[in-house]
Structure formats: C-alpha cells, structure tokens
C-alpha cells in the first residue's frame, strides 16, 4: 500500500512539473514575442503622416531661406511687432467702446428717475476702477501707472526683467480696458500703458528673432525695445512719424541712427494695420485721419493770427507749469501722508472706487456735468473741440445746427466761454487727483484734450471780440476756433512732457498740414516757458517719485549730479600685472567677479595695458595644471586693448552717456595712463538708486 501511494505521489509531482515546465515555456515564449514586438517600436517608431510632415518641413525650410534672402530675420520681427501691437490696440478700443455703449444705454433707459441715473452714472465707473486696481494689485503689482518711466529706465541700460513678463502683459491689458471703460469721468488715457505693452511684445519678439537667427546679433532685444516704443504711439493714433519722434524725445536718452529705419518701418506697419482694422470694423470707408476736420483750405488763418497763436503758446506754457507743480505736490503728498500711504498700500481697490465715485458725482449730467459736456467720451470731447464752426455765434444763426458732441456745450444755457472756463478749472484738479489712482492709466491723452479745450477757449474768445472775423484786404476772414484747439492740444501736451512730438501727432491725427507753422510756434513757446528753471517734466516727476535710477530725470532733481567727477565714485578693482603667475591669477579669479580684469605693467607703475577675460584666465589655469606652473600671464593669455578709457576728471553724466551709447558693461578709469579703477553698470545703478533714495 505504501509503495502504491508513493508511486501515485511521484506521478502527481511529475505531472505538476510538466505543467510548470509548460507554463514556463509559455511565459518565455510570451516574453520573447513581446520583446520581438518591442524591438521595431524602439528602433523605428511609427509616426502618423511622416511623409507629409517631411514635405511640410522641407517647404518651410525653403520658405525660410527665401525670406532670409530678401532681408534679415529681424525685419520680419519689426513687421510682426507693428501688426501685433495694432491688433491689440484695435481689440482694446473695440472692448472699451462696447463697455461705454453699455453704460450710456443703461443711463438712457433710466431716463425719468434721477436717483437711479445718479447711481448708474457713479457706480459703473467706480466698480470698473475698483476691478482694475484690485486685479492689477493681486496679479501683478508692477502693472499700475503709466509704464513709460520704467521703459525709459530699461532703455537707459538698467535691467528690469519683471516689467517685461507675460503676466505683466496680460494684467496691464485687462486692467487698462477697465480703466478706459470708466469714461471721461475719470479722464485717463491709454498711450503710456500701451507703449509699455508694445515693449513687452517687442521683448518677446526680440528673443524669438535671436533664437531663429543663425548669426546672433548683439543687443537685438534692446533694439526691439527702442522700436517698440515708437510702435506703441503709432498704434494708438495711427501716427507713425509722431511715434518715432516720441520715441526719440521721451524714451531714449541717446537715440542711435541705426534705429530710425526699423522704427519708421515698424511704426508704419502698426499705423497701417490699425487704420485697416478700423475700416474693416465699419468706422470708415477708407484710410483717413482718426479725427476728421473741415478746416478752410483757401485761407486757413490770417498772417497776423500768428501773434494770437504765440499768445496761446505762452498761455499753455504757464498753465502747464501750474499743472506740473500740482502734480509734483500730489505725488509728494501721497508719499508722506499716513492716510494715503495706508490706503495705497492695503486698500487700493477701495481707494480707486472712492475717488472714481467722487469724480463721477461731480460730473453727473444733472449737476455740474451739464456745464462740462460730461456725456461726451474722450474722443467726442476732442472731436467737438476741433469743430471749425463758431459755437458762440450759433444763437444768432438758428438755421445752422451743431452735431451732438458740440451741441453738449451750447445746451447748458450759459455762454460757451463760461462753460469752457468751468471745464478747465474743474478738470485741472480732477486730473491731478486721478493721477493718484493705483491702476494702469495713461496721461498723455487727457492733457492733449485739456490743451484742446484751452485753445478752443482762446478761439471762442477771439470770435467774441471780433464776430465778423479778421480783415484780409477787402474781405473779412472768419476766425477758426478749431485751429486754435489743435494748436492748444499740441502746445499744452508738449509743454507737460517737454517734447515737440505732439506737433506731428496733432497733424497726423487730423491731417491738417495747413496749420503746421502756427502749431509749431505755439508748441515752441510753450516748451520755452515750461522748461525755464530746469523744472522736471511729467515723466521725470514720475521717475523721481518712484525712485527709478534714470539719470536724465534725476539730474533735474539734483543739478549737481552731472558735474560729479567719476573719480569720486570709481570702484577699486583687482589688478593683474603682465608677469603674473598661476597663483596670482587664481587669487584674482577667486577675489573678483568681473568679466574683464585689468592688466598693468607692474604693480608699482600701474600703467594700464588692457584687460583679460575671465574665461581666458580659467583656461590659463587649466593649462598650468596640465603642463606646469612656469607660464606667465602674458605668455598664456591675450591682453585685449581698451578702446575707451575715462579720465577721473570726467563727470558721471559723461560716463553714463558712454555706457549707454557703447553698450559696454565696464569702463576703465586712468589718470595719465595709470589705472585708477573702473565703473560698471551695476555700480552706476547703485549710485543712481542711492541718489533717488536721498531725493
């Protein structure tokens, strides 16, 4: 029995072993099949439409070769910059127009109930300003304000990469839409922030062009930023020539000649795209000026009217001095008053809503707003000021009816000149107060419209004093108040910004080249008054208030800075003599962080021979470790000659100018050939930041 049981167990074990062997064989076969199937996937992976991809890639490479043959890659970047910026400007204007139309519709639907109209008039812009301020503060705190002072600082050579981020671009774009949708009650524009948006787009396109180009171009991003400043103005107004001049005067302390052609090309692409989009959007039938005017062409102005235009320029200069003084005062007040400091630090949204509600209450059409044409938007205000017809004579000529924007000024029941005086007095301090709002906003268009109102007042005053016009031979030439409004807009905005570019902007906006001479005369005289006493411009005051290291702005607040000798701010540097060995070189590499280390004849004479690059010193140390420590510095490294050497008696302004023009990061200072030290961009930035803190 036991033997039989043993046989049965052995039989079961043999069956199990056979079954296990079969299973192992199946697993091995499966593994071999799997590995057999894997090998083709790893060695030759399958891709869908590989043949079509290769064809498309080949055609793209051929297209790239053809395009590069026509012109360089950067020129396509300049064209793309103009087109993209114009598209952003059109989308912004389209969105703002929809929001403004919704506000007007809501106000009209509540006709008959003054209380509800008051709340719709005030709460709508207050909520939009609160959203703009809160959104900007929470997403990107750097996106508030104009942005032009920061762009000027970057173009001067100071690196501020956080002002060119994609988050900043998105935040400023949406915040600016909410600010502009608040309407003329807040009285803010879009030029400054849009120039900043254009530079952000230019920074990304500059990096893209640098990656695509086979031959890397030095400072390609910097050139794109300079061009982008001109494109921003051109895409706002459709004024390419004025945009380039604005970039020359406001943005760049030193404008290189090589930037002119790219600037005009990109600005022309932006202006053309902006106007084409306006035509396709139904705003016009063909390409035309942004603000259509109907000035007389036979005799635009009487020659003796030049004196009146000159008086207008002097008046604009005097009023601009008053405005700039109030602006500087409010900037200092918000930096020193505890209440404003707390509100602007912790409750930005609440502060913006309170100020917007207060301004909207004053401009309520059933209150003081009826004397300021508060129902008109910024564009309608400027259009009404440029009207060539005489408002003060409409009461005597009932057959001639004004259009709706101009009719708002004559329907209040008081004389037009009194309405304009009230508008100018109220908008002066209201605009100063609006400048304290912590949200993305531009300040060029408000002062442009304010100057147009000032010119309109002078024109209507001339009509009031001489209703029949000015005698020109046997006939009387009627006074054109719109021409004075155009000259006043250019003169006042030019005086506030200390520029002449508003002359070209005004001419390109309206197409009125017949008034070029009187506009230029008025703007020159206004600038002469505004610049007297070395007063800072509007953007200079913003740079000083924000303590930005921008020398052209700081020297107006501290006139003694430009005459400071470089020898007082020079940095003592690590020096190598030409006979230095590996130990001295290693000590210099560990001690200094500069990319260029000066080389002198001997430590006693300190005669500057040139400099060596840090990378070459590291390679020299590797060769010494491999071959032996007997080599000297002049035997193993090439000593580069210095193209520019500063005297210690040169001023800080001259050093800053050379650093900006040359684009170098280091300048050596030597006195009669003996090395005194060096000055670098980081050291220059530290000097300017310390000065800004003292101011």
XYZ file of C-alpha atoms in Angstrom:
695
model
C 0.000 0.000 0.000
C 2.702 2.376 0.909
C 4.583 1.718 -2.312
C 1.401 2.329 -4.298
C 0.861 5.636 -2.540
C 4.461 6.602 -3.188
C 4.033 5.865 -6.863
C 0.857 7.975 -7.003
C 2.649 10.935 -5.359
C 5.585 10.680 -7.721
C 3.167 10.604 -10.681
C 1.384 13.737 -9.440
C 4.676 15.511 -8.932
C 5.825 14.638 -12.443
C 2.555 15.961 -13.873
C 2.914 19.159 -11.898
C 6.497 19.580 -13.055
C 5.427 19.072 -16.663
C 2.629 21.583 -16.258
C 5.029 24.029 -14.615
C 7.519 23.498 -17.431
C 4.842 24.118 -19.991
C 3.819 27.300 -18.182
C 7.428 28.446 -18.034
C 7.833 27.699 -21.707
C 4.665 29.688 -22.481
C 5.885 32.609 -20.374
C 9.249 32.540 -22.124
C 7.522 32.384 -25.485
C 5.274 35.301 -24.500
C 8.276 37.291 -23.296
C 10.154 36.511 -26.468
C 7.110 37.522 -28.519
C 6.778 40.711 -26.528
C 10.440 41.552 -26.867
C 10.219 40.697 -30.556
C 7.307 43.067 -30.890
C 9.054 45.793 -28.867
C 12.224 45.919 -30.906
C 10.681 47.504 -34.005
C 8.838 50.070 -31.856
C 12.037 51.185 -30.159
C 14.272 51.136 -33.198
C 11.820 52.554 -35.747
C 8.817 54.157 -34.029
C 5.715 54.682 -36.134
C 4.543 58.258 -36.691
C 1.350 59.301 -38.460
C 1.721 61.210 -41.758
C 5.505 61.095 -41.591
C 5.795 61.689 -45.302
C 3.543 64.763 -45.181
C 5.470 66.121 -42.198
C 8.716 65.834 -44.102
C 7.222 67.621 -47.110
C 5.854 70.456 -44.978
C 9.150 70.772 -43.101
C 11.063 70.947 -46.358
C 8.806 73.667 -47.743
C 9.108 75.647 -44.515
C 12.890 75.472 -44.701
C 12.791 76.653 -48.309
C 10.435 79.493 -47.360
C 12.780 80.494 -44.544
C 15.745 80.567 -46.925
C 13.786 82.706 -49.402
C 12.648 85.145 -46.709
C 16.127 85.466 -45.226
C 17.473 86.096 -48.718
C 15.129 89.089 -49.145
C 16.020 90.706 -45.788
C 17.179 89.809 -42.322
C 15.041 87.966 -39.799
C 14.823 90.997 -37.531
C 12.887 92.951 -40.188
C 10.122 90.359 -40.116
C 10.176 90.783 -36.363
C 9.714 94.541 -36.772
C 6.739 93.979 -39.087
C 5.220 91.426 -36.715
C 5.696 93.867 -33.844
C 3.733 96.591 -35.634
C 0.944 94.242 -36.714
C 0.523 92.549 -33.309
C 0.550 95.867 -31.453
C -2.071 97.311 -33.806
C -4.285 94.258 -33.287
C -4.018 94.678 -29.505
C -4.905 98.369 -29.829
C -7.921 97.600 -32.006
C -9.178 94.887 -29.639
C -8.784 97.254 -26.709
C -10.681 100.066 -28.442
C -13.410 97.632 -29.510
C -13.877 96.317 -25.958
C -13.873 99.803 -24.448
C -16.430 101.040 -26.988
C -18.774 98.165 -26.099
C -18.492 98.893 -22.366
C -19.023 102.635 -22.863
C -22.043 101.960 -25.054
C -23.485 99.693 -22.353
C -23.045 102.448 -19.761
C -24.748 105.003 -21.982
C -27.605 102.590 -22.734
C -28.146 101.924 -19.029
C -28.197 105.648 -18.256
C -30.662 106.342 -21.088
C -33.012 103.527 -20.064
C -33.338 105.075 -16.590
C -34.491 108.411 -18.021
C -37.042 109.996 -15.703
C -35.598 108.654 -12.455
C -32.751 110.966 -11.445
C -31.747 108.896 -8.401
C -31.285 105.680 -10.392
C -29.488 107.619 -13.102
C -27.131 109.014 -10.470
C -26.284 105.546 -9.168
C -25.816 104.154 -12.686
C -23.600 107.141 -13.569
C -21.384 106.844 -10.476
C -21.280 103.155 -9.558
C -20.424 101.945 -13.072
C -17.025 103.731 -13.304
C -16.391 103.173 -9.570
C -16.774 99.398 -9.952
C -14.619 99.327 -13.087
C -11.826 101.290 -11.375
C -12.029 99.017 -8.327
C -11.795 95.927 -10.539
C -8.854 97.382 -12.471
C -6.959 98.333 -9.325
C -7.657 95.096 -7.422
C -6.902 92.896 -10.410
C -3.616 94.673 -11.087
C -2.582 94.648 -7.428
C -3.322 90.948 -6.877
C -1.944 89.566 -10.135
C 0.985 91.870 -10.875
C 1.595 94.893 -8.599
C 4.057 96.385 -11.135
C 1.318 96.884 -13.744
C -0.142 100.067 -12.241
C 0.650 103.503 -13.571
C 1.860 104.642 -16.953
C 4.839 102.359 -17.540
C 6.793 104.949 -19.526
C 9.199 105.809 -16.642
C 10.094 102.127 -16.300
C 10.596 101.700 -20.050
C 12.853 104.782 -20.133
C 14.941 103.287 -17.343
C 15.284 99.975 -19.199
C 16.270 101.701 -22.432
C 18.926 103.628 -20.499
C 20.649 100.305 -19.754
C 19.176 99.279 -16.391
C 17.820 95.713 -16.375
C 14.265 95.346 -15.022
C 13.080 91.943 -16.343
C 9.972 91.731 -14.137
C 8.495 94.663 -16.080
C 8.556 92.612 -19.306
C 6.917 89.395 -18.104
C 3.943 87.721 -19.777
C 1.896 88.063 -16.581
C 2.550 91.782 -16.629
C 1.359 91.972 -20.243
C -1.899 90.145 -19.515
C -2.615 92.115 -16.342
C -1.921 95.525 -17.848
C -4.032 94.807 -20.921
C -7.155 93.824 -18.974
C -6.650 96.484 -16.312
C -6.300 99.209 -18.942
C -9.563 98.133 -20.601
C -11.401 98.589 -17.286
C -9.748 101.979 -16.732
C -10.705 103.305 -20.177
C -14.244 101.936 -19.847
C -14.734 104.221 -16.830
C -15.104 107.015 -19.374
C -14.370 110.716 -19.299
C -15.453 110.985 -15.659
C -12.076 109.597 -14.588
C -10.390 111.341 -17.562
C -7.498 108.932 -18.181
C -5.980 107.634 -21.430
C -4.076 104.672 -22.847
C -0.887 105.962 -24.514
C 1.596 105.321 -21.685
C 0.455 101.803 -20.744
C 0.136 100.864 -24.386
C 3.725 101.910 -25.062
C 4.658 99.610 -22.181
C 2.562 96.797 -23.707
C 4.321 97.324 -27.021
C 7.741 96.989 -25.379
C 6.649 93.726 -23.744
C 5.623 92.335 -27.140
C 8.884 93.640 -28.580
C 10.917 91.889 -25.877
C 9.374 88.507 -26.720
C 9.763 89.032 -30.466
C 13.376 90.098 -29.919
C 14.113 86.874 -28.039
C 12.355 84.879 -30.767
C 14.399 86.526 -33.522
C 17.581 85.841 -31.555
C 16.704 82.141 -31.362
C 15.835 81.889 -35.065
C 18.840 83.775 -36.445
C 21.879 81.756 -37.465
C 24.214 84.667 -36.722
C 23.453 86.033 -33.286
C 23.168 89.815 -33.187
C 24.325 91.664 -30.123
C 21.724 93.700 -28.233
C 18.900 92.585 -30.557
C 16.342 92.763 -27.739
C 17.436 96.299 -26.826
C 16.931 97.491 -30.411
C 13.500 95.873 -30.489
C 12.527 97.740 -27.312
C 13.511 101.092 -28.838
C 11.449 100.320 -31.937
C 8.518 99.120 -29.816
C 8.282 102.494 -28.075
C 7.567 104.155 -31.421
C 5.096 101.451 -32.434
C 3.042 101.973 -29.269
C 2.225 105.588 -30.146
C 1.697 104.778 -33.831
C -0.803 102.033 -32.957
C -2.750 104.324 -30.622
C -3.183 107.267 -33.003
C -2.192 105.927 -36.406
C 0.683 108.426 -36.349
C 3.963 106.714 -37.392
C 6.103 109.855 -37.742
C 4.965 111.291 -34.426
C 5.508 107.901 -32.805
C 9.146 107.724 -33.882
C 9.781 111.297 -32.734
C 8.099 110.473 -29.413
C 10.482 107.536 -29.010
C 13.432 109.814 -29.753
C 12.394 112.564 -27.320
C 10.782 110.735 -24.415
C 12.024 107.167 -24.323
C 15.707 107.179 -25.281
C 18.335 109.406 -23.723
C 20.575 108.586 -26.737
C 18.854 107.529 -29.970
C 21.148 105.718 -32.410
C 20.788 106.429 -36.135
C 20.505 102.709 -36.880
C 17.139 102.680 -35.074
C 15.479 105.160 -37.444
C 14.723 102.810 -40.350
C 13.437 99.947 -38.155
C 11.418 102.444 -36.120
C 9.723 104.021 -39.133
C 9.142 100.628 -40.778
C 7.541 99.039 -37.722
C 5.541 102.190 -36.893
C 4.243 102.345 -40.475
C 3.176 98.678 -40.282
C 1.396 99.355 -37.000
C -0.351 102.525 -38.169
C -1.439 100.914 -41.452
C -2.805 97.831 -39.698
C -4.609 99.967 -37.112
C -6.340 102.039 -39.777
C -7.194 98.990 -41.917
C -8.786 97.309 -38.912
C -10.821 100.465 -38.318
C -12.044 100.354 -41.930
C -12.920 96.659 -41.712
C -14.653 97.321 -38.399
C -17.028 99.805 -40.045
C -15.588 103.029 -38.612
C -14.766 104.421 -42.054
C -14.924 103.727 -45.765
C -11.231 104.241 -46.473
C -7.938 105.118 -44.812
C -8.290 108.569 -43.289
C -7.303 110.678 -40.311
C -8.508 109.482 -36.930
C -10.219 112.822 -36.212
C -11.872 114.240 -39.322
C -11.852 118.040 -39.526
C -13.240 120.567 -42.019
C -10.876 123.493 -41.759
C -10.966 126.014 -44.630
C -8.211 125.351 -47.138
C -8.256 128.585 -49.181
C -7.079 130.775 -46.294
C -6.616 128.628 -43.149
C -5.548 131.570 -40.987
C -4.737 135.237 -41.382
C -0.968 136.012 -41.073
C -1.487 138.329 -38.103
C -3.162 135.443 -36.265
C 0.352 134.099 -35.667
C 0.514 136.567 -32.782
C -2.617 135.042 -31.292
C -1.141 131.547 -31.711
C 2.010 132.787 -29.970
C -0.113 134.093 -27.095
C -1.803 130.700 -26.936
C 1.598 129.027 -26.661
C 2.644 131.276 -23.782
C -0.673 130.629 -22.047
C -0.301 126.854 -22.452
C 3.219 127.047 -21.046
C 2.054 128.996 -17.984
C -0.878 126.634 -17.333
C 1.402 123.609 -17.772
C 3.730 124.974 -15.072
C 0.763 125.220 -12.716
C -0.350 121.692 -13.611
C 3.123 120.205 -13.168
C 3.504 121.953 -9.810
C 0.206 120.468 -8.603
C 1.226 117.062 -9.942
C 4.563 117.094 -8.097
C 2.814 118.272 -4.938
C 0.233 115.460 -5.015
C 2.978 112.889 -5.615
C 4.870 114.090 -2.544
C 1.657 114.277 -0.518
C 0.702 110.665 -1.271
C 4.211 109.540 -0.248
C 4.150 111.372 3.103
C 0.516 111.453 4.271
C -0.216 108.471 6.598
C -3.810 108.068 5.388
C -2.819 107.923 1.705
C 0.094 105.617 2.472
C -2.179 103.164 4.278
C -4.895 103.276 1.615
C -2.477 102.872 -1.279
C -0.672 100.016 0.454
C -3.579 97.919 1.725
C -6.862 99.139 0.209
C -6.084 100.027 -3.383
C -9.406 98.809 -4.744
C -11.391 100.730 -2.152
C -9.371 103.904 -2.739
C -9.885 103.701 -6.513
C -13.629 103.157 -6.068
C -13.925 106.128 -3.684
C -12.033 108.512 -5.970
C -13.919 107.360 -9.075
C -17.272 107.718 -7.272
C -16.335 111.234 -6.157
C -15.254 112.310 -9.641
C -18.336 110.755 -11.239
C -20.596 112.548 -8.753
C -19.139 115.893 -9.796
C -19.632 115.134 -13.491
C -23.262 113.947 -13.122
C -25.150 115.494 -16.073
C -27.954 116.821 -13.870
C -25.390 118.516 -11.623
C -22.115 120.241 -12.594
C -21.619 117.863 -15.512
C -24.064 119.802 -17.677
C -21.519 122.637 -17.861
C -18.638 120.301 -18.824
C -20.288 118.167 -21.553
C -19.776 115.149 -19.316
C -21.864 112.864 -21.540
C -19.160 113.018 -24.216
C -16.376 110.475 -24.277
C -12.721 111.464 -24.597
C -12.888 111.028 -28.366
C -16.123 113.015 -28.630
C -14.658 115.801 -26.487
C -11.671 116.150 -28.793
C -13.910 115.970 -31.868
C -16.108 118.771 -30.519
C -13.109 120.981 -29.699
C -11.757 120.579 -33.245
C -15.042 121.700 -34.791
C -14.326 124.605 -37.138
C -17.728 126.231 -36.596
C -18.153 129.045 -34.089
C -20.206 127.967 -31.090
C -20.743 131.462 -29.705
C -22.467 132.582 -32.925
C -24.940 129.697 -33.058
C -27.516 131.616 -31.078
C -27.554 134.222 -33.843
C -27.798 131.627 -36.611
C -30.548 129.191 -35.711
C -30.566 127.616 -39.163
C -27.142 126.040 -38.629
C -27.317 123.142 -36.206
C -24.342 121.592 -34.477
C -23.653 117.891 -34.201
C -24.339 116.110 -30.927
C -20.792 116.303 -29.385
C -20.644 120.063 -29.983
C -24.292 120.559 -29.050
C -23.496 119.486 -25.470
C -21.534 122.720 -24.999
C -24.334 125.032 -26.143
C -27.289 123.344 -24.419
C -26.387 124.331 -20.824
C -27.910 127.805 -21.144
C -24.741 129.782 -20.345
C -22.161 131.266 -22.665
C -19.740 128.836 -24.282
C -16.690 130.654 -22.900
C -18.013 130.283 -19.346
C -18.576 126.562 -19.903
C -15.013 126.167 -21.191
C -13.583 128.112 -18.228
C -15.548 125.931 -15.811
C -14.353 122.802 -17.654
C -10.712 123.909 -17.456
C -10.856 124.819 -13.765
C -12.564 121.581 -12.749
C -10.529 119.243 -14.942
C -7.257 120.721 -13.679
C -7.569 119.420 -10.120
C -9.673 116.396 -11.120
C -6.908 115.200 -13.432
C -4.307 115.763 -10.706
C -6.416 113.677 -8.311
C -6.955 110.947 -10.932
C -3.182 110.612 -11.311
C -3.054 109.107 -7.799
C -5.232 106.134 -8.769
C -3.243 102.853 -8.471
C -4.328 101.350 -11.791
C -2.980 101.125 -15.363
C -3.575 104.524 -16.937
C -2.134 106.919 -19.486
C -1.777 110.652 -19.005
C -0.914 111.953 -22.478
C -4.405 111.943 -23.991
C -6.009 113.798 -21.039
C -3.514 116.672 -21.281
C -3.934 116.636 -25.071
C -7.711 117.089 -24.689
C -7.185 119.682 -21.945
C -4.922 121.684 -24.246
C -7.563 121.488 -26.985
C -10.099 122.968 -24.549
C -7.651 125.751 -23.700
C -7.121 126.518 -27.385
C -10.868 126.397 -28.013
C -11.356 128.990 -25.268
C -8.855 131.325 -26.947
C -10.541 130.788 -30.315
C -14.043 131.411 -28.989
C -12.724 134.467 -27.140
C -11.374 135.807 -30.423
C -14.779 135.194 -32.027
C -16.495 137.005 -29.167
C -14.198 140.027 -29.510
C -14.369 140.070 -33.312
C -17.587 138.382 -34.516
C -17.048 139.379 -38.148
C -13.546 137.934 -38.259
C -10.187 139.385 -39.255
C -9.805 141.873 -42.100
C -7.849 140.440 -45.030
C -7.784 143.073 -47.743
C -11.286 143.899 -48.966
C -12.885 140.883 -47.209
C -13.222 139.597 -43.656
C -11.836 136.148 -42.815
C -13.815 134.365 -40.056
C -11.853 133.026 -37.104
C -11.491 129.217 -37.000
C -11.693 128.127 -33.319
C -10.842 124.553 -34.272
C -7.388 125.603 -35.433
C -6.681 127.160 -32.043
C -7.894 123.971 -30.347
C -5.479 121.905 -32.425
C -2.588 124.236 -31.613
C -3.515 124.267 -27.931
C -3.600 120.460 -27.775
C -0.090 120.170 -29.214
C 1.298 123.085 -27.190
C -0.042 122.018 -23.790
C 0.832 118.315 -24.163
C 4.272 119.269 -25.468
C 4.846 121.612 -22.530
C 3.783 118.985 -19.983
C 6.065 116.306 -21.480
C 8.845 118.720 -22.612
C 8.635 117.410 -26.189
C 7.862 118.604 -29.723
C 6.463 115.303 -30.996
C 2.835 116.338 -30.201
C 3.091 118.718 -33.185
C 3.410 115.808 -35.595
C 0.906 113.719 -33.621
C -1.680 116.515 -33.901
C -1.067 116.959 -37.623
C -1.273 113.210 -38.319
C -4.396 112.830 -36.176
C -6.305 115.449 -38.156
C -4.448 115.659 -41.464
C -4.331 119.467 -41.154
C -0.878 120.313 -42.519
C -2.054 123.856 -43.257
C -1.729 124.707 -39.544
C 1.767 123.224 -39.152
C 3.527 126.592 -38.700
C 1.220 128.113 -36.039
C 1.119 124.793 -34.156
C 4.915 124.634 -34.131
C 5.198 128.254 -32.969
C 2.752 127.681 -30.113
C 4.474 124.451 -29.031
C 7.954 126.007 -29.075
C 6.863 128.927 -26.917
C 5.008 126.627 -24.525
C 8.131 124.465 -24.170
C 10.273 127.534 -23.540
C 8.052 128.562 -20.630
C 7.711 125.032 -19.215
C 11.448 124.271 -19.373
C 12.507 127.520 -17.689
C 14.007 126.980 -14.250
C 15.043 123.367 -15.052
C 11.665 122.048 -13.937
C 11.162 118.291 -14.410
C 8.655 117.132 -16.977
C 5.657 114.959 -16.175
C 7.517 111.697 -16.795
C 10.620 112.968 -14.976
C 8.470 113.669 -11.914
C 7.086 110.123 -12.058
C 10.613 108.664 -12.277
C 11.744 110.744 -9.296
C 8.659 109.796 -7.288
C 9.192 106.087 -7.999
C 12.931 106.445 -7.246
C 13.944 104.896 -10.545
C 17.663 105.011 -11.467
C 17.119 107.184 -14.544
C 19.864 109.803 -14.804
C 18.131 112.289 -17.173
C 15.294 112.553 -14.631
C 17.454 112.580 -11.514
C 19.722 115.369 -12.735
C 16.716 117.706 -12.839
C 16.041 116.987 -9.172
C 19.747 117.110 -8.296
C 21.532 119.547 -10.670
C 24.956 118.952 -9.067
C 24.940 115.245 -10.026
C 26.042 115.644 -13.684
C 29.136 117.602 -12.624
C 30.274 114.987 -10.074
C 33.729 113.648 -11.130
C 33.983 109.954 -11.914
C 36.989 109.716 -9.604
C 34.675 110.140 -6.603
C 32.508 107.146 -7.489
C 35.070 104.866 -9.131
C 35.455 101.295 -7.849
C 38.855 99.852 -6.921
C 39.385 96.693 -8.899
C 41.539 93.589 -8.675
C 44.615 94.129 -10.854
C 46.958 91.667 -12.579
C 50.439 92.504 -13.769
C 51.564 91.101 -17.086
C 54.197 88.865 -15.433
C 51.690 87.322 -13.002
C 51.951 83.606 -12.343
C 49.244 80.981 -11.782
C 48.983 81.723 -8.055
C 48.263 85.417 -8.629
C 45.802 84.588 -11.399
C 43.976 82.080 -9.202
C 43.777 84.635 -6.387
C 42.361 87.266 -8.779
C 39.746 84.853 -10.161
C 38.551 83.952 -6.671
C 38.507 87.570 -5.473
C 36.925 89.361 -8.423
C 33.547 88.713 -10.045
C 34.120 90.962 -13.072
C 34.199 89.513 -16.580
C 37.072 91.863 -17.521
C 40.093 92.122 -15.220
C 42.578 94.961 -15.917
C 46.234 94.201 -16.639
C 49.000 96.654 -15.705
C 52.707 96.761 -16.490
C 53.822 96.362 -12.880
C 52.145 96.776 -9.533
C 54.365 99.790 -8.831
C 53.771 101.720 -12.068
C 50.064 100.786 -12.503
C 50.308 101.599 -16.229
C 47.158 100.180 -17.851
C 47.944 97.771 -20.703
C 44.479 96.352 -21.278
C 42.337 93.614 -19.839
C 41.900 89.850 -19.915
C 38.650 87.947 -19.951
C 37.695 85.799 -17.000
C 37.109 82.792 -19.264
C 40.657 83.052 -20.624
C 42.067 83.142 -17.097
C 40.232 79.942 -16.204
C 41.594 78.266 -19.341
C 45.079 79.532 -18.421
C 44.834 77.866 -15.004
C 43.803 74.544 -16.597
C 46.809 74.623 -18.927
C 49.099 75.383 -15.994
C 47.771 72.368 -14.104
C 48.373 70.130 -17.114
C 51.703 71.481 -18.374
C 53.312 73.063 -15.333
C 53.243 76.295 -13.333
C 56.102 78.040 -15.148
C 53.931 80.104 -17.525
C 53.322 83.818 -17.123
C 50.095 85.674 -17.825
C 51.338 87.455 -20.956
C 52.547 84.107 -22.366
C 49.301 82.178 -21.874
C 46.607 84.849 -22.327
C 45.932 87.525 -24.888
C 45.746 91.030 -23.409
C 42.912 92.952 -25.065
C 43.338 96.665 -25.607
C 40.770 99.044 -24.143
C 39.003 101.151 -26.763
C 37.677 103.708 -24.268
C 39.475 104.918 -21.150
C 37.901 107.583 -18.952
C 39.715 110.296 -17.097
C 38.880 110.618 -13.385
C 38.012 114.250 -14.091
C 35.145 113.235 -16.404
C 31.635 113.605 -14.979
C 29.096 110.974 -14.025
C 26.832 112.153 -16.835
C 29.570 111.562 -19.412
C 30.248 108.095 -18.016
C 26.546 107.287 -18.134
C 26.328 108.516 -21.724
C 29.273 106.372 -22.819
C 27.869 103.281 -21.098
C 24.523 103.864 -22.833
C 25.983 104.503 -26.275
C 28.691 101.836 -26.359
C 26.640 99.192 -24.582
C 29.653 98.101 -22.584
C 29.305 96.829 -19.025
C 32.714 98.086 -17.846
C 34.708 101.286 -18.328
C 38.283 101.709 -17.061
C 39.344 104.965 -15.434
C 43.003 106.017 -15.764
C 44.893 109.187 -14.932
C 47.780 109.825 -17.359
C 47.941 106.124 -18.149
C 47.850 104.963 -14.521
C 44.870 102.833 -13.580
C 42.568 104.438 -11.012
C 39.714 101.936 -11.056
C 36.685 101.008 -13.090
C 32.999 101.842 -13.290
C 30.331 99.276 -14.225
C 26.621 99.319 -14.967
C 25.732 97.687 -11.619
C 27.817 100.326 -9.825
C 26.183 103.102 -11.854
C 22.772 101.674 -10.987
C 23.695 101.596 -7.282
C 24.823 105.245 -7.423
C 21.593 106.349 -9.074
C 19.445 104.314 -6.664
C 21.220 105.876 -3.671
C 20.648 109.322 -5.138
C 16.979 108.546 -5.789
C 16.525 107.492 -2.158
C 18.090 110.732 -0.956
C 15.732 112.749 -3.160
